[in-house]
Coordinates of C-alpha atoms and ligand atoms in Angstrom, one line a residue:
M922 CA 69.1 100.5 158.4
F923 CA 71.0 97.0 157.5
G924 CA 71.8 94.7 153.6
R925 CA 72.3 91.4 154.0
R926 CA 73.6 90.0 157.1
M927 CA 75.4 87.2 158.2
V928 CA 75.4 85.6 161.6
L929 CA 79.3 85.2 163.4
G930 CA 77.7 84.2 166.3
R931 CA 76.2 84.6 170.0
V932 CA 77.5 86.4 173.0
L933 CA 75.9 87.0 176.2
G934 CA 72.3 85.9 174.7
F935 CA 72.9 88.7 171.7
E936 CA 73.3 87.2 167.9
I937 CA 76.3 88.8 167.5
R938 CA 76.0 89.8 163.3
A939 CA 78.6 91.7 160.8
D940 CA 76.5 93.1 158.1
A941 CA 77.9 92.5 153.9
S942 CA 79.7 96.3 154.3
W943 CA 81.6 95.5 157.6
G944 CA 84.3 93.6 154.8
I945 CA 84.9 97.1 153.2
L946 CA 85.5 98.6 156.9
F947 CA 88.0 95.2 157.4
L948 CA 89.8 95.5 154.5
L949 CA 90.5 99.4 154.8
I950 CA 91.2 98.9 158.1
L951 CA 94.0 96.3 157.9
W952 CA 95.7 97.6 154.6
S953 CA 95.4 101.1 156.4
L954 CA 98.1 99.3 159.3
A955 CA 99.7 97.1 156.5
S956 CA 100.7 99.9 154.7
G957 CA 100.5 103.1 157.3
F958 CA 100.7 102.3 160.3
F959 CA 103.6 99.9 161.2
P960 CA 105.8 101.1 158.2
V961 CA 105.4 104.4 159.5
M962 CA 105.8 103.6 162.9
Y963 CA 108.2 101.4 162.9
P964 CA 110.5 101.7 159.6
G965 CA 112.7 98.7 158.4
V966 CA 109.3 96.6 159.1
S967 CA 109.3 93.4 157.3
A968 CA 106.6 93.7 155.3
A969 CA 104.8 90.4 156.9
T970 CA 105.8 91.0 160.3
A971 CA 103.7 94.3 159.2
W972 CA 100.5 92.1 157.7
A973 CA 100.8 89.8 160.4
L974 CA 100.7 92.8 163.0
A975 CA 98.0 94.7 160.8
L976 CA 95.6 91.7 160.9
L977 CA 95.6 91.7 164.7
G978 CA 95.4 94.8 165.2
T979 CA 92.6 94.6 163.2
L980 CA 90.8 91.8 164.7
G981 CA 92.0 93.3 168.3
L982 CA 90.1 96.0 167.0
F983 CA 86.7 95.0 165.5
A984 CA 87.0 92.9 169.0
S985 CA 87.0 96.5 170.9
L986 CA 84.0 97.5 169.5
L987 CA 82.7 94.5 170.0
L988 CA 83.0 94.6 173.7
H989 CA 81.8 98.4 173.1
E990 CA 78.4 97.4 172.0
L991 CA 78.2 94.7 173.8
A992 CA 78.6 97.2 176.6
H993 CA 75.9 98.8 175.4
A994 CA 73.6 96.0 175.1
V995 CA 73.8 93.9 179.1
V996 CA 73.3 98.1 180.1
A997 CA 70.3 98.2 178.2
R998 CA 69.0 94.8 179.1
I999 CA 69.5 95.5 183.3
H1000 CA 67.4 98.2 181.9
G1001 CA 64.3 96.1 180.4
V1002 CA 65.4 97.8 176.6
T1003 CA 65.1 94.1 174.7
V1004 CA 68.1 94.4 172.4
G1005 CA 67.6 92.9 168.8
G1006 CA 71.0 92.2 168.6
I1007 CA 74.6 93.2 167.6
T1008 CA 75.4 94.3 163.8
L1009 CA 79.0 95.5 162.3
F1010 CA 78.5 97.4 159.9
L1011 CA 80.7 100.0 157.6
F1012 CA 80.9 102.8 160.0
G1013 CA 81.5 100.5 163.4
G1014 CA 78.5 98.3 165.7
A1015 CA 75.3 98.9 166.5
A1016 CA 73.6 97.5 168.9
E1017 CA 70.1 97.7 167.9
M1018 CA 67.2 98.4 170.5
E1019 CA 64.4 97.5 170.1
S1020 CA 62.7 100.4 172.3
E1021 CA 63.9 103.8 173.9
P1022 CA 64.7 103.7 177.5
A1023 CA 62.4 104.4 180.4
S1024 CA 64.0 106.9 182.0
P1025 CA 67.3 109.2 181.4
R1026 CA 68.9 107.2 183.9
A1027 CA 68.3 104.1 182.2
E1028 CA 69.4 106.0 178.7
L1029 CA 72.2 107.8 180.5
L1030 CA 73.6 104.4 182.1
I1031 CA 73.0 102.3 178.8
A1032 CA 74.8 105.5 177.0
G1033 CA 77.6 105.6 179.3
A1034 CA 78.7 101.7 179.6
G1035 CA 80.5 102.3 176.3
P1036 CA 82.9 104.7 176.1
L1037 CA 83.3 103.4 179.3
A1038 CA 84.1 100.4 177.9
S1039 CA 86.3 101.5 175.4
L1040 CA 88.1 104.0 178.2
G1041 CA 88.9 100.8 180.3
L1042 CA 90.3 99.2 177.1
A1043 CA 92.3 102.0 176.1
V1044 CA 93.9 102.4 179.9
G1045 CA 93.9 97.9 179.4
F1046 CA 96.0 98.1 176.3
Y1047 CA 98.4 100.9 177.3
A1048 CA 99.1 99.2 180.4
A1049 CA 100.2 96.2 177.9
T1050 CA 102.1 98.4 175.9
G1051 CA 104.6 99.5 178.8
L1052 CA 104.3 95.8 180.0
V1053 CA 105.2 94.0 176.7
A1054 CA 107.6 96.8 176.5
L1055 CA 109.0 96.2 179.6
A1056 CA 109.1 92.7 178.9
G1057 CA 112.1 93.7 175.7
A1058 CA 109.5 92.9 173.3
P1059 CA 110.6 94.0 169.3
Q1060 CA 109.5 97.4 168.7
P1061 CA 106.9 96.3 165.8
I1062 CA 104.9 94.5 168.7
V1063 CA 104.8 96.8 171.0
G1064 CA 102.9 99.1 168.7
L1065 CA 100.4 96.9 168.5
P1066 CA 99.1 97.2 172.1
Y1067 CA 99.8 100.8 171.5
Y1068 CA 97.5 101.0 168.7
L1069 CA 94.7 98.8 169.9
A1070 CA 95.3 101.7 173.4
L1071 CA 94.6 104.6 170.9
V1072 CA 92.1 103.3 169.0
N1073 CA 90.4 102.6 171.9
L1074 CA 91.2 105.7 173.2
A1075 CA 89.2 107.7 169.5
L1076 CA 86.7 105.4 170.0
A1077 CA 85.5 106.2 173.0
V1078 CA 86.3 110.0 172.4
F1079 CA 84.5 110.5 169.1
N1080 CA 81.9 108.5 170.3
L1081 CA 80.8 111.0 173.2
L1082 CA 80.8 114.0 170.6
P1083 CA 78.1 114.7 171.5
A1084 CA 75.8 114.4 168.2
F1085 CA 72.6 112.2 168.2
P1086 CA 72.5 109.0 167.9
M1087 CA 76.3 108.9 169.1
D1088 CA 76.7 108.2 172.7
G1089 CA 77.6 111.4 173.3
G1090 CA 74.2 113.2 172.2
R1091 CA 72.3 110.1 173.4
L1092 CA 73.7 111.3 176.8
L1093 CA 73.2 115.1 176.3
R1094 CA 69.5 114.2 175.3
A1095 CA 69.3 112.1 178.4
T1096 CA 70.9 115.3 180.6
L1097 CA 68.1 117.5 178.7
W1098 CA 66.0 115.2 179.5
G1099 CA 66.2 114.2 182.8
L1100 CA 66.4 118.5 183.1
G1101 CA 63.6 119.5 181.3
R1102 CA 61.2 116.3 181.9
N1103 CA 60.5 116.4 177.9
L1104 CA 61.3 113.8 176.0
R1105 CA 60.5 115.2 172.2
R1106 CA 62.1 118.6 173.3
A1107 CA 65.3 116.7 174.7
T1108 CA 65.5 114.6 171.4
K1109 CA 64.9 117.4 169.1
V1110 CA 67.5 119.2 170.6
A1111 CA 69.9 116.8 170.7
S1112 CA 68.9 114.9 167.3
R1113 CA 69.5 119.3 165.8
M1114 CA 73.0 118.6 167.1
G1115 CA 73.4 115.7 165.1
Q1116 CA 72.1 117.0 162.0
G1117 CA 74.5 120.0 162.3
F1118 CA 77.6 117.9 163.2
G1119 CA 76.7 116.1 160.1
L1120 CA 76.5 118.3 157.7
L1121 CA 80.3 119.9 159.8
L1122 CA 81.5 116.0 159.1
I1123 CA 80.1 116.5 155.5
A1124 CA 81.8 119.8 155.0
A1125 CA 85.0 119.2 156.3
G1126 CA 85.4 115.7 154.1
A1127 CA 84.3 117.5 151.4
F1128 CA 86.9 120.3 152.0
Q1129 CA 90.0 117.1 152.7
A1130 CA 88.9 115.5 149.0
I1131 CA 88.9 118.7 147.4
A1132 CA 91.7 121.3 149.1
A1133 CA 94.1 118.6 150.8
Q1134 CA 94.0 115.9 148.2
N1135 CA 93.0 113.1 150.4
L1136 CA 90.2 111.7 148.3
L1137 CA 89.8 108.6 150.1
G1138 CA 90.0 109.9 153.8
G1139 CA 87.8 113.1 152.5
M1140 CA 85.4 110.9 151.2
W1141 CA 85.5 109.1 154.1
W1142 CA 84.0 111.8 156.5
V1143 CA 81.5 113.1 153.7
L1144 CA 80.4 109.4 153.7
I1145 CA 80.1 109.3 157.7
G1146 CA 79.1 112.6 158.2
V1147 CA 75.8 111.3 155.2
F1148 CA 74.8 108.3 157.9
I1149 CA 75.0 110.6 161.3
H1150 CA 72.8 113.8 159.3
G1151 CA 70.1 110.8 158.0
N1152 CA 70.4 108.9 161.8
A1153 CA 69.3 112.4 163.8
G1154 CA 66.8 113.2 161.6
M1155 CA 65.5 109.6 161.4
T1156 CA 65.8 109.6 165.2
Y1157 CA 63.3 112.4 165.3
R1158 CA 60.6 111.7 163.4
R1159 CA 60.7 107.9 164.4
L1160 CA 60.3 109.5 168.5
L1161 CA 57.4 111.7 167.2
D1162 CA 55.3 108.7 165.3
R1163 CA 55.9 106.8 168.8
L1164 CA 54.8 110.0 170.5
R1165 CA 51.4 110.9 168.9
L1166 CA 50.7 107.3 169.9
Q1167 CA 51.4 106.9 173.4
G1168 CA 49.4 106.9 175.9
L1169 CA 46.2 106.8 173.6
T1170 CA 43.4 103.8 173.4
V1171 CA 41.5 101.9 171.4
R1172 CA 38.9 103.9 173.0
D1173 CA 40.1 107.1 171.5
V1174 CA 40.2 106.1 167.8
M1175 CA 36.9 103.7 167.7
T1176 CA 34.5 104.0 166.0
R1177 CA 31.4 104.8 168.3
D1178 CA 28.5 105.6 166.0
V1179 CA 27.8 101.0 165.2
V1180 CA 25.5 99.9 162.8
T1181 CA 25.0 96.3 164.0
V1182 CA 22.4 93.6 162.0
S1183 CA 20.3 90.5 163.4
P1184 CA 21.6 87.3 162.5
D1185 CA 18.2 87.0 161.4
V1186 CA 17.8 89.5 158.7
E1187 CA 18.0 88.5 155.3
L1188 CA 21.3 88.6 153.5
N1189 CA 20.0 91.0 150.5
T1190 CA 19.3 93.6 153.5
C1191 CA 22.2 93.2 155.4
L1192 CA 24.1 93.4 151.8
R1193 CA 21.9 97.2 150.9
T1194 CA 23.2 98.2 153.8
M1195 CA 26.6 97.9 154.0
T1196 CA 26.8 99.1 150.4
E1197 CA 24.6 102.2 151.0
G1198 CA 27.0 102.9 154.7
G1199 CA 29.9 102.0 152.4
F1200 CA 30.9 99.2 155.5
R1201 CA 33.1 96.1 154.8
H1202 CA 32.6 94.9 158.7
L1203 CA 29.4 94.3 160.4
P1204 CA 29.2 93.6 164.0
V1205 CA 26.2 90.7 164.0
V1206 CA 24.6 90.8 167.6
D1207 CA 22.1 89.2 169.3
P1208 CA 18.2 91.2 170.0
E1209 CA 20.6 91.5 173.7
G1210 CA 22.8 93.7 171.7
E1211 CA 25.2 90.9 172.7
P1212 CA 27.5 90.4 169.9
M1213 CA 27.5 86.8 168.1
G1214 CA 30.0 87.9 165.6
M1215 CA 31.2 89.3 162.3
V1216 CA 29.5 89.7 158.4
S1217 CA 32.0 91.3 156.1
Q1218 CA 31.6 91.9 152.1
R1219 CA 34.4 90.0 151.3
D1220 CA 31.6 86.6 153.1
F1221 CA 29.1 87.7 150.0
V1222 CA 31.1 87.4 147.5
A1223 CA 32.8 84.0 148.2
L1224 CA 29.0 83.0 149.0
T1225 CA 28.2 84.7 145.9
F1226 CA 31.3 82.6 143.6
G1227 CA 30.8 79.7 145.2
Q1228 CA 26.9 79.8 143.9
A1229 CA 28.2 81.0 140.3
L1230 CA 30.7 78.5 140.4
R1231 CA 28.3 75.5 141.1
R1232 CA 25.7 76.8 138.8
M1233 CA 28.2 76.6 135.7
R1234 CA 29.3 73.1 136.9
G1235 CA 25.7 72.3 137.1
T1236 CA 25.1 74.0 133.6
A1237 CA 28.2 72.2 132.4
R1238 CA 26.9 68.8 133.5
Q1239 CA 24.0 69.1 132.3
G1240 CA 25.5 70.1 128.9
L1241 CA 27.9 67.2 128.8
R1242 CA 24.6 65.2 129.5
N1243 CA 22.8 66.2 127.0
L1244 CA 25.7 65.8 123.8
L1245 CA 25.5 62.1 125.3
K1246 CA 22.4 61.6 124.2
G1247 CA 22.1 62.8 121.6
G1248 CA 25.2 61.5 120.3
G1249 CA 23.5 58.0 121.7
Ligands
ZN530 ZN1 78.0 103.4 171.7

């Protein structure tokens, strides 16, 4: 899913990485805060103050995003799901889980942890806004915790939309899974809703870009829609692959009519058996049927190639000797 990544550090044992695309998001948010949010909310704010507050706001947003993902990662770890790390990228953050939760309850808790953390942060920053205002701080500074309260609330609400693979979609899947006891069907419904939501975002974005003349904002929604649509479908396909192998053992796929060779069989006979039967490998068994080793076509190639090489070397040496004799 990700291209070039930079490791930012480790938190609670999780590697924190930034995808190259994350730089775009960082600049976009910084710019929209410095030229949009702060000057619009607080007319008359100086450009220097606006940029300084915008930088703090952007850093605060990424810290909030990281806490959201860390909440997922910690709860996942508690429930035995391996987390490969946390990556910040163009559309926010992702805790990369290397396996699926074992039960609907585990998935419910893992998926719920992120929005809950964002909601907690929203309340915290809202309280901080009141405190900063009470302390008599200048207006634009009050805007910083206020912005972070808003953005965390937005993060919680947006992530709770029932569109897989977003948190709300995972909550929906966990609920359906718990009710119907069928992970495949639950994932199918949740990912179809995710795909539908992705298409809806693409349409809304296109409308915004064309009809409302908001090209950048519209394109942004289109991109997020494409991302969600693609991811929802991919998650379902990956699950199908996993379920197809689940419960199967080697017994279910192994070859039953095994052709074996005895260690005393001549190589020519063995090679004939292999080429006629189309075998690349044959197990070697002793007269009691106990396995002793394997013989593969590659062994023959190595052997004949080695012989040919030795013969060539012998001929070359002989030729050289004859040449020297003739010359002397
Ligand atoms: Zn989340």
